[in-house]
Every structure is written in structure tokens, then in C-alpha cells.
GROMACS .gro file of C-alpha atoms in nm:
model
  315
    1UNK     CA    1   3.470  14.996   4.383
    2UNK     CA    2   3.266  14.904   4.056
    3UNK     CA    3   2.871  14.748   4.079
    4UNK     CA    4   3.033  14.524   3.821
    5UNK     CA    5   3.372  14.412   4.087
    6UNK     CA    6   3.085  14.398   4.373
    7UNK     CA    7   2.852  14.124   4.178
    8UNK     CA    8   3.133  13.963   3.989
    9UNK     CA    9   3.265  13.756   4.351
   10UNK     CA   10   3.107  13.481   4.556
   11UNK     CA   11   3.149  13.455   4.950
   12UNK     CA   12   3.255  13.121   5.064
   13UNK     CA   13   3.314  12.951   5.373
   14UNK     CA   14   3.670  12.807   5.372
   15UNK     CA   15   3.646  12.573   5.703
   16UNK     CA   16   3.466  12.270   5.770
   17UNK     CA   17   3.248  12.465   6.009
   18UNK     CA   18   3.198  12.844   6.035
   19UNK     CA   19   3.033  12.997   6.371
   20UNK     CA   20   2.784  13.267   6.290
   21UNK     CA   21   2.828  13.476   6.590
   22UNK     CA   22   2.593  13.720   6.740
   23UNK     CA   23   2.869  13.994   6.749
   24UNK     CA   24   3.254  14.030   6.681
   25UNK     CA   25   3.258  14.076   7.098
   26UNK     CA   26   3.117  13.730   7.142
   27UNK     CA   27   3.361  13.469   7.117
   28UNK     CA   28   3.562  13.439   7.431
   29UNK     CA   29   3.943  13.277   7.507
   30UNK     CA   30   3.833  12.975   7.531
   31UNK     CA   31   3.684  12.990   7.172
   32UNK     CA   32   3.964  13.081   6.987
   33UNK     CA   33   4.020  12.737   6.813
   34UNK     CA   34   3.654  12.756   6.680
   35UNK     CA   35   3.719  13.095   6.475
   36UNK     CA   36   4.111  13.042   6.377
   37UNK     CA   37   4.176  12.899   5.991
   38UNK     CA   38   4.277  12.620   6.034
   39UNK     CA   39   3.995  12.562   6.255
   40UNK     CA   40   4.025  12.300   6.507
   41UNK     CA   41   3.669  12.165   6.576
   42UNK     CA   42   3.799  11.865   6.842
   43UNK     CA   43   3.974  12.070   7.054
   44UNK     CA   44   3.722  12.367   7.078
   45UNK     CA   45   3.433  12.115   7.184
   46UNK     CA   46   3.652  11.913   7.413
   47UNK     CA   47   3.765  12.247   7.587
   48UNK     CA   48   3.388  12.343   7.638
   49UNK     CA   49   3.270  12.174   7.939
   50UNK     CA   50   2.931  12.221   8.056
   51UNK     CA   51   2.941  12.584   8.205
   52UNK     CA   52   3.108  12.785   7.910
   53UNK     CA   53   2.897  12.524   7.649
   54UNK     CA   54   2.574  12.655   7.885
   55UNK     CA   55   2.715  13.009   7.838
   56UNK     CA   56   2.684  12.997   7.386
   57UNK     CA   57   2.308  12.961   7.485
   58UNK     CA   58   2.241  13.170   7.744
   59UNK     CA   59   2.471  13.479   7.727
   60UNK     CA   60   2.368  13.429   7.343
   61UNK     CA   61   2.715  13.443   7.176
   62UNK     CA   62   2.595  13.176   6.897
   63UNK     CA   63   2.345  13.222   6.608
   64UNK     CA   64   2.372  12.974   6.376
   65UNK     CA   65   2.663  12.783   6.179
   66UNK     CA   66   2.795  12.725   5.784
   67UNK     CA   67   2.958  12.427   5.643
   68UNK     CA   68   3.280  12.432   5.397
   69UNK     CA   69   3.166  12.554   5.034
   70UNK     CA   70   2.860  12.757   5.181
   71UNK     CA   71   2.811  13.106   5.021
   72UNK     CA   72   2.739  13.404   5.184
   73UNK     CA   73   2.570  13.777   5.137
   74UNK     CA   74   2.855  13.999   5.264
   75UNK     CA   75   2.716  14.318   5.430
   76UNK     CA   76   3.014  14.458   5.574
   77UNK     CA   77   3.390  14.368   5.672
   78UNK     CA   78   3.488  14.550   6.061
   79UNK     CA   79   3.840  14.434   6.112
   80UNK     CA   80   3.897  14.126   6.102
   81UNK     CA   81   3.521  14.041   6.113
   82UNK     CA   82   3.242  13.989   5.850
   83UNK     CA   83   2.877  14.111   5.860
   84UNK     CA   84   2.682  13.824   5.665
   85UNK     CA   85   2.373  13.690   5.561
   86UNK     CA   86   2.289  13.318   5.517
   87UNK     CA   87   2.066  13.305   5.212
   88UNK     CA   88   1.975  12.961   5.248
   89UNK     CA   89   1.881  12.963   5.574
   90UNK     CA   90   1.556  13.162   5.587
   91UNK     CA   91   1.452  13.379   5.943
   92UNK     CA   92   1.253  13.676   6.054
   93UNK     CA   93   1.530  13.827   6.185
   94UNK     CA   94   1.633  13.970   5.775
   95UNK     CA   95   1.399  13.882   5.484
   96UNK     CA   96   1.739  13.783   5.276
   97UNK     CA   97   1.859  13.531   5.478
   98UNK     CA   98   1.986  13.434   5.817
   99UNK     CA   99   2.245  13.756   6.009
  100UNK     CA  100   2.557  13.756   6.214
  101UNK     CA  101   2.900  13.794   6.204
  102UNK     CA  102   3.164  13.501   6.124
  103UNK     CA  103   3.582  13.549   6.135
  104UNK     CA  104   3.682  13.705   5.776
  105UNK     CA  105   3.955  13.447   5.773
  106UNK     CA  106   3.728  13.164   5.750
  107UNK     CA  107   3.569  13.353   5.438
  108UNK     CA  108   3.727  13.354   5.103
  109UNK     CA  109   3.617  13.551   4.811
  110UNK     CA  110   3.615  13.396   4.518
  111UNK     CA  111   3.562  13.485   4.093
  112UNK     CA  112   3.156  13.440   4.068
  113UNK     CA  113   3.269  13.275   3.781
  114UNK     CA  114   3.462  12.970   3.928
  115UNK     CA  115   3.222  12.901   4.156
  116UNK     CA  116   3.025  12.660   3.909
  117UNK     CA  117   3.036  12.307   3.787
  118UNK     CA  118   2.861  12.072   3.644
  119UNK     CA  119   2.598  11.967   3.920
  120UNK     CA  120   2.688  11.958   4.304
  121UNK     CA  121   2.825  11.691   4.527
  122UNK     CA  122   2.654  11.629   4.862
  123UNK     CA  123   2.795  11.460   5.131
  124UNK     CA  124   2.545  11.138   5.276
  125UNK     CA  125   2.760  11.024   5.545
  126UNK     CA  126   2.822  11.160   5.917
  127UNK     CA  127   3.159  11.322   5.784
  128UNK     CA  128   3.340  11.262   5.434
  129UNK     CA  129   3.729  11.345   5.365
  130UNK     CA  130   3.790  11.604   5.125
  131UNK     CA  131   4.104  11.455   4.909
  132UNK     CA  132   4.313  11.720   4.723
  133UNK     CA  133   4.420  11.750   4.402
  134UNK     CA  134   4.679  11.481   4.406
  135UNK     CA  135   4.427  11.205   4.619
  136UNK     CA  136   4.605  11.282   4.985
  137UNK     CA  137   4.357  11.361   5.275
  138UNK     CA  138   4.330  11.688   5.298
  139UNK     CA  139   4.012  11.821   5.528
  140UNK     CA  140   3.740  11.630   5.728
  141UNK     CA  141   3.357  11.744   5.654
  142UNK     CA  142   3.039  11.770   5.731
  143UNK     CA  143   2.736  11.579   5.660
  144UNK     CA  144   2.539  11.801   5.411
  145UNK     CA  145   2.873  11.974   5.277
  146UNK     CA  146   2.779  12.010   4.912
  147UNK     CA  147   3.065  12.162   4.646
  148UNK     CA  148   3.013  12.202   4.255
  149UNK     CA  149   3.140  11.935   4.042
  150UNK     CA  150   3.417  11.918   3.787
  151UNK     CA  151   3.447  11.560   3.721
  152UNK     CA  152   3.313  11.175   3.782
  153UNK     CA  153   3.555  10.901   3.812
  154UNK     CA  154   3.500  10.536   3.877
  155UNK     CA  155   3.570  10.600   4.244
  156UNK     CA  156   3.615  10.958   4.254
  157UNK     CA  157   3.413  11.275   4.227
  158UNK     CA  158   3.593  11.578   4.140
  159UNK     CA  159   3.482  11.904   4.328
  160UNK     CA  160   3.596  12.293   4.329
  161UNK     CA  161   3.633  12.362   4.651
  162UNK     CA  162   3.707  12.694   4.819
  163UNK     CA  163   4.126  12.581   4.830
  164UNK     CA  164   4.070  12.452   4.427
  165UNK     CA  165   4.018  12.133   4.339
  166UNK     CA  166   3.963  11.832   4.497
  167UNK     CA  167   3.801  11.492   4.529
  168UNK     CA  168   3.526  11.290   4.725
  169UNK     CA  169   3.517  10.920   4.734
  170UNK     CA  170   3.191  10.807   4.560
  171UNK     CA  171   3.070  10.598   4.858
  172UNK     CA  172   3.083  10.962   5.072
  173UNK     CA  173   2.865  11.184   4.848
  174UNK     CA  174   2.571  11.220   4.622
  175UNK     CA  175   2.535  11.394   4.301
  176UNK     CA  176   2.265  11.629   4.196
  177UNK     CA  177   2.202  11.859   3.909
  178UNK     CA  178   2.155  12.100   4.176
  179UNK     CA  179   1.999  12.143   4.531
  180UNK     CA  180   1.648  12.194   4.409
  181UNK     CA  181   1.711  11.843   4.252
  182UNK     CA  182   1.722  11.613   4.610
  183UNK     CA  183   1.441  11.431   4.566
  184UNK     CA  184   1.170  11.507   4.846
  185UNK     CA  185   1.170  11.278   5.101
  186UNK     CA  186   0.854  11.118   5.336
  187UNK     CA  187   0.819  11.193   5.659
  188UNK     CA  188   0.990  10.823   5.710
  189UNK     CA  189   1.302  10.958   5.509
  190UNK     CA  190   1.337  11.235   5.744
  191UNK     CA  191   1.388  11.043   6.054
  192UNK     CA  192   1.608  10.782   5.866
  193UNK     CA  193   1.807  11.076   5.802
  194UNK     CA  194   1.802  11.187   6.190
  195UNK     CA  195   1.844  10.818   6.329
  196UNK     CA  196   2.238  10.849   6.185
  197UNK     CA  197   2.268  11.123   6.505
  198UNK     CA  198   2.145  10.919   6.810
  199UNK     CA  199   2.431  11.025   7.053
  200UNK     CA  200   2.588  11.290   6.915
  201UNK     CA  201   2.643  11.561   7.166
  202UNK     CA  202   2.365  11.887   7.134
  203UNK     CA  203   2.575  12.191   7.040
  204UNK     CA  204   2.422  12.562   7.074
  205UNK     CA  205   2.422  12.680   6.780
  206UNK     CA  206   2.495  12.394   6.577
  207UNK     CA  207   2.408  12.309   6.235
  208UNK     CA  208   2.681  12.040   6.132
  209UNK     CA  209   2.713  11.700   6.197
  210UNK     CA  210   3.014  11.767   6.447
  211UNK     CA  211   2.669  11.900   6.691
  212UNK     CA  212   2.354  11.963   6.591
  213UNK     CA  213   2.139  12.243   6.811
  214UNK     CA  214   1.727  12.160   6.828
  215UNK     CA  215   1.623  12.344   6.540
  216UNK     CA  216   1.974  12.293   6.371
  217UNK     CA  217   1.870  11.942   6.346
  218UNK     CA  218   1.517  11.929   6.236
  219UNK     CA  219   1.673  12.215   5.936
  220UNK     CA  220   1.925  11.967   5.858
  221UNK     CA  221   1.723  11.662   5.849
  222UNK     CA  222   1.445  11.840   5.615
  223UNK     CA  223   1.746  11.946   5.373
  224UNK     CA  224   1.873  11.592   5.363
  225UNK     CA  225   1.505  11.512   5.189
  226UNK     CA  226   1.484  11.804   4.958
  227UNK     CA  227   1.320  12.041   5.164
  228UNK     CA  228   1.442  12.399   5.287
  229UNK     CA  229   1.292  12.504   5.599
  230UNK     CA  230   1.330  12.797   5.815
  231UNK     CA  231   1.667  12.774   6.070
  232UNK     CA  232   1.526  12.854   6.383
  233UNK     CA  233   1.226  12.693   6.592
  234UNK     CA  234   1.007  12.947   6.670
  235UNK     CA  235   0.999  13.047   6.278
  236UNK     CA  236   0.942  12.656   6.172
  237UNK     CA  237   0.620  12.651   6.386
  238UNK     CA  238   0.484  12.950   6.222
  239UNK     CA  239   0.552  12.794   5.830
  240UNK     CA  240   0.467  12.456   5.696
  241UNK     CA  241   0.119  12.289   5.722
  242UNK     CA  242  -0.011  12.299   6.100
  243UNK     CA  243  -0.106  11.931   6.181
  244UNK     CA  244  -0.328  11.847   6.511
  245UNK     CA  245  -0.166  11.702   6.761
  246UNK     CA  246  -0.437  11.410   6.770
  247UNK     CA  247  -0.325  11.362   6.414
  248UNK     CA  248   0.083  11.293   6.398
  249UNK     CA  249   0.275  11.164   6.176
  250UNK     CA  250   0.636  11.054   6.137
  251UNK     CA  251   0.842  11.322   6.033
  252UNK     CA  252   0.618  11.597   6.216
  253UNK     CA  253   0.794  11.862   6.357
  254UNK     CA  254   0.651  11.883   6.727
  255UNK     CA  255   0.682  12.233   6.938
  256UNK     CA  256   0.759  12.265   7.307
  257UNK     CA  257   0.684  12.590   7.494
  258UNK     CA  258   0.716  12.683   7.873
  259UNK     CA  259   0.449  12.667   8.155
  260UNK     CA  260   0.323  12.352   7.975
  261UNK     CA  261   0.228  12.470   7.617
  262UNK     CA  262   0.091  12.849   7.706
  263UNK     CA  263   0.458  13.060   7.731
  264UNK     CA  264   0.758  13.120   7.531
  265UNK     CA  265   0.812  12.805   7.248
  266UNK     CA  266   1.189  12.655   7.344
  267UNK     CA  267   1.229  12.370   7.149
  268UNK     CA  268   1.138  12.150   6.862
  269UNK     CA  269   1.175  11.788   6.764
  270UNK     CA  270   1.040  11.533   6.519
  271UNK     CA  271   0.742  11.278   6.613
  272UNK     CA  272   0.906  10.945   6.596
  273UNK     CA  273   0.606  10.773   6.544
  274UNK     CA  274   0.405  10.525   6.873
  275UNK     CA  275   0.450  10.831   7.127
  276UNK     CA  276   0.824  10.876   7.050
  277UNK     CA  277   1.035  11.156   6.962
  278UNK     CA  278   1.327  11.179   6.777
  279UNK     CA  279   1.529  11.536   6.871
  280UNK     CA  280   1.830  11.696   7.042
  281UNK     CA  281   1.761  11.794   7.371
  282UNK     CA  282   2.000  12.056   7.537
  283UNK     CA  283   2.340  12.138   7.646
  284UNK     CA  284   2.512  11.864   7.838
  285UNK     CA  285   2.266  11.585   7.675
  286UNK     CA  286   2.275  11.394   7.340
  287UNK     CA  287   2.069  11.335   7.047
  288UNK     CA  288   1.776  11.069   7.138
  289UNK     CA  289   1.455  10.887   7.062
  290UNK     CA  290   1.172  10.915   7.378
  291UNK     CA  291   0.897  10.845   7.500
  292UNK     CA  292   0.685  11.158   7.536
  293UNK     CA  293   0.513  11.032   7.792
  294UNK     CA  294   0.507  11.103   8.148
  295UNK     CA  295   0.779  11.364   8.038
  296UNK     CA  296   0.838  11.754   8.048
  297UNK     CA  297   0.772  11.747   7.738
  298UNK     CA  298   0.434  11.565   7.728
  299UNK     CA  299   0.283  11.828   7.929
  300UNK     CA  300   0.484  12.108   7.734
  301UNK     CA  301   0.385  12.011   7.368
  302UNK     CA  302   0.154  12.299   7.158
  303UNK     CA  303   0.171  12.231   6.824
  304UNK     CA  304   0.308  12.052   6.557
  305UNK     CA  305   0.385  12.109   6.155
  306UNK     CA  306   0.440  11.922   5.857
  307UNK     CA  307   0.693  11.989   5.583
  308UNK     CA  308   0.673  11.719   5.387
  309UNK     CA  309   0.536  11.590   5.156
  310UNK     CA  310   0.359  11.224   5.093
  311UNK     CA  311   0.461  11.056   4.777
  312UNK     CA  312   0.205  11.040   4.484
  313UNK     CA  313   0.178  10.673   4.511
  314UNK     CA  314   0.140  10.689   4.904
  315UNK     CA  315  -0.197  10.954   4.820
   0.00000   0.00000   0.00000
């Protein structure tokens, strides 16, 4: 194979959710509808109940997730598996981009070529229908999906997506001349963006708006606003600006860690403003707004960091 055929293709994710697992061994039976194409998200959560949900976490089968449209750095193909790299979602565990290994039929390789349009569409609401090229439904979305476009319509946008083309209902997505181009949200804008989530389920894992892990959904929130921040939480308390804890703001990310602040960090969330926090908790719970007080995580807090950034006219 060429250097020229190796460049000349683009890596895309061709369901509405991909599972970045830790190793082709991971997934189990009772994932199978989670790494088929078609995928079937409802049934795979529905058929997790507590124990093998607990399991993703704590046997570690789960690294991270991808949404429809999302390219990848292939490293290697084993079967029917692919060794990847998520470029946008930064980590220590590989400089390029975020590791693991995702099913190569949820993967399609497309012409480097055709994967361009003329700015991207980004989906603003909790899910968005993907129409094909003749206006039927055609696949369900996530939040934060974002496809190139081909063409704007009155009530249509027109989108390549990994199948071809397709449409988005105006009222579903934004435009942008690119990624770089969200405009940077406040601290405010961050937790308007998280507020959306109150009682969706936690998922291990997760980084779509089907379930959201802890660190899945501070990432997610900060992209919503412009800003790319590491995926997991023990990198996003080591980047960003460090901000005293006597000296929150809304939209700060706050750190937990065991034996109340001094061992192993576990989980992050954002300051909610008045004492509260805004974050998703664990298996088996739901995305919520607290009190810290009088909580585990009152006397588990360490440290907190700031991504953000305030608005000329707020300085």
C-alpha cells in the first residue's frame, strides 16, 4: 500500500454512537447490540441493569465513546476490530489523541476528499433526526453530532454524512464555518448547556447525549461553548487555570478524590453556583444539581479549574 492511498482516506464513525473499548476481549453477550451496525442503543441500555452497567466501570471494558460523522486515526485493523485514536479528544494515555479499539463495522473509510463541505452542521438539541436524501427519517443522533455541509434550505440543511447525503431540520442544528468557529461560551453558557441533561441516566463511558459518564459530560458541555478540553477527569484537573476553592465560579470544573480530598481523584463536576453542583454522579444514578453540603462530596472536594473564558465586556 502507497503513503499516497494511506493519507488520501478519512476514518469515520458510521453509527450514532461508537464504544471505544479497552480491548477487542471486552465487550461481553450482553453487549452485542452496542457494537452491531445497525446499532441498537435502546435495547443495549435497557438490557444493562445495574450489575453488568457496574461491570463497564469496574472490570474496565469502556474507554470513551464517538458520535456519527466523528473521524478517527486508524492504527491497526485485528479482525474484525480497529485500533484507533480519537484526535479530538486529548489524554495522557497517547499524545495524538484518545486510544482503544471500536467494531470495524461501525467504521467506514471514506475518499479524504469527500469528507468536506462548506462549513459544519452541529446538532443543539438532546437528539436530532438525520433525514436522507429524499427527506424520510433515516437515523436518530446525538447532541454534538456535527457533519460537513453541502447545502442551506429554508428549512433544511444539507449534510454529507458517512451513508451520503442527507438533511437536518434547521431548528435541530447550528452552522459554523468550522469547529474552531463556536463562539466561546461563559461559565453561565456552560451550565445552560448541562441543565438540558438533568435526569438522564450516567453511562460509563459515555460521551453522547443517550448517557453521559462524569468527565464525558463536563468534555461535552465545554465543546458545546467552543472549548476543547481534555476527555478524562484526572487529565482536566491537571490543564486549564487552577481556581481556589474559596473563589468559584459558575462553570468551574470541581474535583473529587477519595479519603476526603488526599487519595486517588474519582470524579468531576461543574460548580453550579450558591453551593450547588451541576454533574453526573455514578452508575445506577442520574444527572443532577446538589447541594454540596453536608455531602460526600463536600468533604471530598480538592480542587477546581477554569476553562473558560469571561467575555471582553464582562472584564
Amino acid at each position: 500500500m502507497s503513503q499516497e492511498t494511506v493519507t488520501s482516506t478519512t476514518w469515520v464513525v458510521q453509527v450514532p454512537v461508537a464504544t471505544v473499548w479497552t480491548s477487542p476481549e471486552s465487550p461481553r453477550e450482553i453487549d452485542a447490540p452496542g457494537i452491531s451496525n445497525p446499532i441498537d442503543l435502546q435495547q443495549w441500555h435497557t438490557s444493562l441493569t445495574y450489575e453488568p452497567r457496574l461491570a463497564l466501570s469496574d472490570e474496565n471494558l469502556i474507554q470513551s465513546q464517538l458520535l456519527y460523522g466523528e473521524e478517527v486515526l486508524l492504527v491497526d485493523i485485528q479482525g474484525e476490530w480497529a485500533h484507533i485514536i480519537v484526535p479530538t479528544q486529548p489524554s495522557r494515555k497517547d499524545e495524538r489523541g484518545y486510544p482503544g479499539w471500536v467494531p470495524l463495522t461501525q467504521l467506514r473509510e471514506l475518499p479524504s476528499e469527500s469528507w468536506t463541505g462548506n462549513g459544519v452542521a452541529v446538532v443543539k438539541t438532546r437528539q436530532a433526526t438525520l433525514y436522507d436524501p429524499y427527506k424520510k427519517p433515516f437515523l436518530d443522533v446525538s447532541y454534538l453530532t456535527t457533519l460537513p455541509v453541502q447545502t442551506k434550505e429554508e428549512d433544511f440543511v444539507g449534510v454529507l454524512s458517512p451513508h451520503g447525503g442527507g438533511y437536518f431540520s434547521v431548528e435541530e442544528v447550528a452552522v459554523y464555518p468550522s469547529l474552531e468557529d463556536i463562539p466561546k461560551g461563559t461559565g453561565e453558557d456552560i451550565l445552560k448547556s448541562g441543565e438540558v441533561f438533568v435526569d438522564l441516566p450516567y453511562f460509563w463511558g459515555g460521551m453522547s447525549s443517550f448517557g453521559y459518564d462524569c468527565s464525558g459530560f463536563t468534555y461535552n458541555m465545554h465543546k458545546a461553548q467552543g472549548y476543547e478540553i481534555p476527555r478524562d477527569a484526572h487529565d482536566q484537573a491537571e490543564s486549564g487555570q487552577q481556581v481556589d476553592l474559596d473563589h468559584l465560579q459558575p462553570g468551574d470544573l470541581l474535583f473529587f478524590a477519595y479519603d476526603e480530598g488526599k487519595g486517588k481523584l474519582h470524579h468531576v463536576g461543574l460548580y453550579y453556583g450558591d453551593g450547588k453542583m451541576l454533574h453526573s454522579p455514578n452508575t445506577g444514578k442520574n444527572i443532577e444539581i446538589i447541594d454540596l453540603k453536608d455531602t460526600i462530596y463536600e468533604k471530598e472536594l480538592c480542587s477546581a479549574r477554569r476553562y473558560w473564558e469571561e467575555k471582553e465586556e464582562d472584564v
